[in-house]
Amino acid sequence: MSAYLVSESAVIAADPQRLFDIVADPAMHPKIDGSGSVQAARSGGPQRLSLGAKFGMDMKIGAPYKIENTVVEFEDGRRIAWRHFNGHIWRYTFEPVEGGTKVIEQWDATKVWNKVLLKLAGFPKRNRAGIQGTLKRLAEVSGNDAR
């Protein structure tokens, strides 16, 4: 695996569609974000994401900023991913398994042009911790446990 592809997974005792629907709702992103950087969904965006949908988020890493995302992968109940302006992709996959759903979250910066700056800023390592926190919070928000 590349240092620019960070992937973590958890099995959550919930239906894949239930978990997908939480992630596909931008208003839920601040509630499930384990990094502490996602502050709020920006007004005017879709209530539910779909392929090609654009949605903005209020963010904060040190200082507040705004970011727009575009959904680049979408298979209802199974996979969703959005891309940031710089090419970062946040991807979630949902796989039914015994006892619930295996959720895989990935931060994919393999096609980003400024990889060295990302690494110097500690993003691969920082994102791993954030992803682990997000999977835990996704389980909590869904009313279930992650393992």
PDB file of C-alpha atoms in Angstrom:
ATOM      1  CA  MET A   1       0.000   0.000   0.000  1.00  0.00           C
ATOM      2  CA  SER A   2       1.159   3.513  -0.802  1.00  0.00           C
ATOM      3  CA  ALA A   3       1.771   6.099   1.892  1.00  0.00           C
ATOM      4  CA  TYR A   4      -0.779   8.130  -0.049  1.00  0.00           C
ATOM      5  CA  LEU A   5      -3.524   5.525   0.266  1.00  0.00           C
ATOM      6  CA  VAL A   6      -4.636   5.180   3.871  1.00  0.00           C
ATOM      7  CA  SER A   7      -7.238   2.496   4.506  1.00  0.00           C
ATOM      8  CA  GLU A   8      -8.897   1.285   7.688  1.00  0.00           C
ATOM      9  CA  SER A   9     -11.885  -0.953   8.293  1.00  0.00           C
ATOM     10  CA  ALA A  10     -14.304  -1.975  11.015  1.00  0.00           C
ATOM     11  CA  VAL A  11     -17.219  -4.355  11.250  1.00  0.00           C
ATOM     12  CA  ILE A  12     -20.279  -2.492  12.484  1.00  0.00           C
ATOM     13  CA  ALA A  13     -23.346  -4.396  13.660  1.00  0.00           C
ATOM     14  CA  ALA A  14     -25.697  -2.570  11.321  1.00  0.00           C
ATOM     15  CA  ASP A  15     -27.248  -2.933   7.873  1.00  0.00           C
ATOM     16  CA  PRO A  16     -25.046  -1.680   4.981  1.00  0.00           C
ATOM     17  CA  GLN A  17     -27.785   0.598   3.654  1.00  0.00           C
ATOM     18  CA  ARG A  18     -28.259   2.229   7.077  1.00  0.00           C
ATOM     19  CA  LEU A  19     -24.554   3.032   7.302  1.00  0.00           C
ATOM     20  CA  PHE A  20     -24.380   4.161   3.670  1.00  0.00           C
ATOM     21  CA  ASP A  21     -27.323   6.516   4.209  1.00  0.00           C
ATOM     22  CA  ILE A  22     -25.518   8.164   7.129  1.00  0.00           C
ATOM     23  CA  VAL A  23     -22.395   8.768   5.031  1.00  0.00           C
ATOM     24  CA  ALA A  24     -24.455   9.919   2.020  1.00  0.00           C
ATOM     25  CA  ASP A  25     -25.978  12.722   4.138  1.00  0.00           C
ATOM     26  CA  PRO A  26     -23.556  15.693   4.258  1.00  0.00           C
ATOM     27  CA  ALA A  27     -25.261  17.021   7.395  1.00  0.00           C
ATOM     28  CA  MET A  28     -24.039  13.882   9.203  1.00  0.00           C
ATOM     29  CA  HIS A  29     -20.374  14.396   8.313  1.00  0.00           C
ATOM     30  CA  PRO A  30     -19.566  16.617  11.323  1.00  0.00           C
ATOM     31  CA  LYS A  31     -21.204  14.021  13.591  1.00  0.00           C
ATOM     32  CA  ILE A  32     -19.162  11.105  12.260  1.00  0.00           C
ATOM     33  CA  ASP A  33     -15.874  12.897  11.562  1.00  0.00           C
ATOM     34  CA  GLY A  34     -13.167  11.455  13.785  1.00  0.00           C
ATOM     35  CA  SER A  35     -10.549  14.060  12.879  1.00  0.00           C
ATOM     36  CA  GLY A  36     -12.299  17.079  14.352  1.00  0.00           C
ATOM     37  CA  SER A  37     -11.794  19.034  11.123  1.00  0.00           C
ATOM     38  CA  VAL A  38     -15.314  18.815   9.627  1.00  0.00           C
ATOM     39  CA  GLN A  39     -17.357  21.602  11.196  1.00  0.00           C
ATOM     40  CA  ALA A  40     -20.616  21.854   9.187  1.00  0.00           C
ATOM     41  CA  ALA A  41     -22.219  21.185   5.835  1.00  0.00           C
ATOM     42  CA  ARG A  42     -22.497  24.393   3.816  1.00  0.00           C
ATOM     43  CA  SER A  43     -25.985  25.540   2.890  1.00  0.00           C
ATOM     44  CA  GLY A  44     -27.290  25.014  -0.622  1.00  0.00           C
ATOM     45  CA  GLY A  45     -25.902  21.509  -1.067  1.00  0.00           C
ATOM     46  CA  PRO A  46     -27.845  18.297  -1.571  1.00  0.00           C
ATOM     47  CA  GLN A  47     -29.500  16.550   1.355  1.00  0.00           C
ATOM     48  CA  ARG A  48     -28.341  13.204  -0.018  1.00  0.00           C
ATOM     49  CA  LEU A  49     -25.284  12.648  -2.149  1.00  0.00           C
ATOM     50  CA  SER A  50     -25.355  11.083  -5.616  1.00  0.00           C
ATOM     51  CA  LEU A  51     -22.883  10.666  -8.460  1.00  0.00           C
ATOM     52  CA  GLY A  52     -21.658  14.078  -9.603  1.00  0.00           C
ATOM     53  CA  ALA A  53     -23.189  15.924  -6.640  1.00  0.00           C
ATOM     54  CA  LYS A  54     -21.229  18.910  -5.355  1.00  0.00           C
ATOM     55  CA  PHE A  55     -21.303  19.790  -1.678  1.00  0.00           C
ATOM     56  CA  GLY A  56     -19.388  22.196   0.495  1.00  0.00           C
ATOM     57  CA  MET A  57     -18.137  21.810   4.026  1.00  0.00           C
ATOM     58  CA  ASP A  58     -16.906  24.258   6.634  1.00  0.00           C
ATOM     59  CA  MET A  59     -13.593  22.894   7.879  1.00  0.00           C
ATOM     60  CA  LYS A  60     -10.959  23.709  10.455  1.00  0.00           C
ATOM     61  CA  ILE A  61      -7.409  22.504  10.715  1.00  0.00           C
ATOM     62  CA  GLY A  62      -5.747  25.230  12.723  1.00  0.00           C
ATOM     63  CA  ALA A  63      -7.683  27.933  10.890  1.00  0.00           C
ATOM     64  CA  PRO A  64     -11.202  27.729   9.454  1.00  0.00           C
ATOM     65  CA  TYR A  65     -11.639  27.203   5.724  1.00  0.00           C
ATOM     66  CA  LYS A  66     -14.253  26.037   3.246  1.00  0.00           C
ATOM     67  CA  ILE A  67     -13.958  23.181   0.792  1.00  0.00           C
ATOM     68  CA  GLU A  68     -16.064  21.917  -2.088  1.00  0.00           C
ATOM     69  CA  ASN A  69     -16.296  18.234  -2.909  1.00  0.00           C
ATOM     70  CA  THR A  70     -17.609  16.323  -5.906  1.00  0.00           C
ATOM     71  CA  VAL A  71     -18.974  12.777  -5.636  1.00  0.00           C
ATOM     72  CA  VAL A  72     -16.888  10.697  -8.063  1.00  0.00           C
ATOM     73  CA  GLU A  73     -17.984   7.150  -7.147  1.00  0.00           C
ATOM     74  CA  PHE A  74     -21.469   6.078  -6.185  1.00  0.00           C
ATOM     75  CA  GLU A  75     -23.113   2.679  -5.875  1.00  0.00           C
ATOM     76  CA  ASP A  76     -26.117   3.015  -3.564  1.00  0.00           C
ATOM     77  CA  GLY A  77     -25.634   0.985  -0.404  1.00  0.00           C
ATOM     78  CA  ARG A  78     -22.142  -0.211  -1.423  1.00  0.00           C
ATOM     79  CA  ARG A  79     -19.673   2.566  -2.305  1.00  0.00           C
ATOM     80  CA  ILE A  80     -19.366   6.335  -2.187  1.00  0.00           C
ATOM     81  CA  ALA A  81     -16.388   8.606  -2.742  1.00  0.00           C
ATOM     82  CA  TRP A  82     -15.835  12.321  -3.163  1.00  0.00           C
ATOM     83  CA  ARG A  83     -12.880  14.334  -4.366  1.00  0.00           C
ATOM     84  CA  HIS A  84     -11.422  17.546  -2.995  1.00  0.00           C
ATOM     85  CA  PHE A  85     -10.062  20.342  -5.203  1.00  0.00           C
ATOM     86  CA  ASN A  86      -6.533  18.982  -4.933  1.00  0.00           C
ATOM     87  CA  GLY A  87      -7.509  15.472  -5.996  1.00  0.00           C
ATOM     88  CA  HIS A  88      -7.784  13.819  -2.569  1.00  0.00           C
ATOM     89  CA  ILE A  89     -10.492  11.168  -2.564  1.00  0.00           C
ATOM     90  CA  TRP A  90     -12.390  10.054   0.516  1.00  0.00           C
ATOM     91  CA  ARG A  91     -13.946   6.638  -0.164  1.00  0.00           C
ATOM     92  CA  TYR A  92     -16.292   4.414   1.831  1.00  0.00           C
ATOM     93  CA  THR A  93     -17.255   0.862   0.928  1.00  0.00           C
ATOM     94  CA  PHE A  94     -19.897  -1.199   2.699  1.00  0.00           C
ATOM     95  CA  GLU A  95     -19.734  -4.997   2.546  1.00  0.00           C
ATOM     96  CA  PRO A  96     -22.292  -7.262   4.242  1.00  0.00           C
ATOM     97  CA  VAL A  97     -20.551  -9.755   6.528  1.00  0.00           C
ATOM     98  CA  GLU A  98     -21.647 -12.049   9.316  1.00  0.00           C
ATOM     99  CA  GLY A  99     -22.651  -9.854  12.230  1.00  0.00           C
ATOM    100  CA  GLY A 100     -23.136  -6.645  10.261  1.00  0.00           C
ATOM    101  CA  THR A 101     -21.209  -4.604   7.726  1.00  0.00           C
ATOM    102  CA  LYS A 102     -17.516  -4.289   7.012  1.00  0.00           C
ATOM    103  CA  VAL A 103     -16.959  -0.582   6.409  1.00  0.00           C
ATOM    104  CA  ILE A 104     -13.740   0.440   4.715  1.00  0.00           C
ATOM    105  CA  GLU A 105     -12.791   4.090   4.692  1.00  0.00           C
ATOM    106  CA  GLN A 106      -9.928   5.301   2.524  1.00  0.00           C
ATOM    107  CA  TRP A 107      -8.062   8.528   2.016  1.00  0.00           C
ATOM    108  CA  ASP A 108      -6.619   8.286  -1.483  1.00  0.00           C
ATOM    109  CA  ALA A 109      -4.078  10.885  -2.496  1.00  0.00           C
ATOM    110  CA  THR A 110      -2.259   8.707  -5.033  1.00  0.00           C
ATOM    111  CA  LYS A 111      -3.122  11.123  -7.867  1.00  0.00           C
ATOM    112  CA  VAL A 112      -2.464  14.352  -5.977  1.00  0.00           C
ATOM    113  CA  TRP A 113       0.224  16.578  -7.489  1.00  0.00           C
ATOM    114  CA  ASN A 114       1.755  17.868  -4.223  1.00  0.00           C
ATOM    115  CA  LYS A 115       2.440  14.583  -2.409  1.00  0.00           C
ATOM    116  CA  VAL A 116       5.640  15.769  -0.745  1.00  0.00           C
ATOM    117  CA  LEU A 117       3.837  18.666   0.938  1.00  0.00           C
ATOM    118  CA  LEU A 118       1.145  16.288   2.190  1.00  0.00           C
ATOM    119  CA  LYS A 119       3.705  13.979   3.729  1.00  0.00           C
ATOM    120  CA  LEU A 120       5.650  16.863   5.307  1.00  0.00           C
ATOM    121  CA  ALA A 121       2.380  18.102   6.841  1.00  0.00           C
ATOM    122  CA  GLY A 122       1.818  14.655   8.361  1.00  0.00           C
ATOM    123  CA  PHE A 123      -1.422  13.971   6.528  1.00  0.00           C
ATOM    124  CA  PRO A 124      -1.060  10.248   5.875  1.00  0.00           C
ATOM    125  CA  LYS A 125      -0.480   9.572   9.595  1.00  0.00           C
ATOM    126  CA  ARG A 126      -3.012  12.194  10.721  1.00  0.00           C
ATOM    127  CA  ASN A 127      -5.622  10.785   8.349  1.00  0.00           C
ATOM    128  CA  ARG A 128      -5.178   7.232   9.668  1.00  0.00           C
ATOM    129  CA  ALA A 129      -6.053   8.398  13.183  1.00  0.00           C
ATOM    130  CA  GLY A 130      -8.994  10.423  11.839  1.00  0.00           C
ATOM    131  CA  ILE A 131     -10.321   7.457   9.865  1.00  0.00           C
ATOM    132  CA  GLN A 132     -10.128   5.197  12.902  1.00  0.00           C
ATOM    133  CA  GLY A 133     -12.071   7.802  14.867  1.00  0.00           C
ATOM    134  CA  THR A 134     -14.634   8.191  12.077  1.00  0.00           C
ATOM    135  CA  LEU A 135     -15.350   4.459  11.934  1.00  0.00           C
ATOM    136  CA  LYS A 136     -15.904   4.446  15.688  1.00  0.00           C
ATOM    137  CA  ARG A 137     -18.219   7.469  15.494  1.00  0.00           C
ATOM    138  CA  LEU A 138     -20.117   5.993  12.530  1.00  0.00           C
ATOM    139  CA  ALA A 139     -20.853   2.952  14.694  1.00  0.00           C
ATOM    140  CA  GLU A 140     -21.963   5.166  17.585  1.00  0.00           C
ATOM    141  CA  VAL A 141     -24.205   7.345  15.391  1.00  0.00           C
ATOM    142  CA  SER A 142     -25.801   4.217  13.916  1.00  0.00           C
ATOM    143  CA  GLY A 143     -26.497   2.968  17.458  1.00  0.00           C
ATOM    144  CA  ASN A 144     -24.154   0.002  17.155  1.00  0.00           C
ATOM    145  CA  ASP A 145     -20.684  -1.200  18.057  1.00  0.00           C
ATOM    146  CA  ALA A 146     -17.607  -1.485  15.850  1.00  0.00           C
ATOM    147  CA  ARG A 147     -15.095  -4.268  16.039  1.00  0.00           C
TER     148      ARG A 147
END
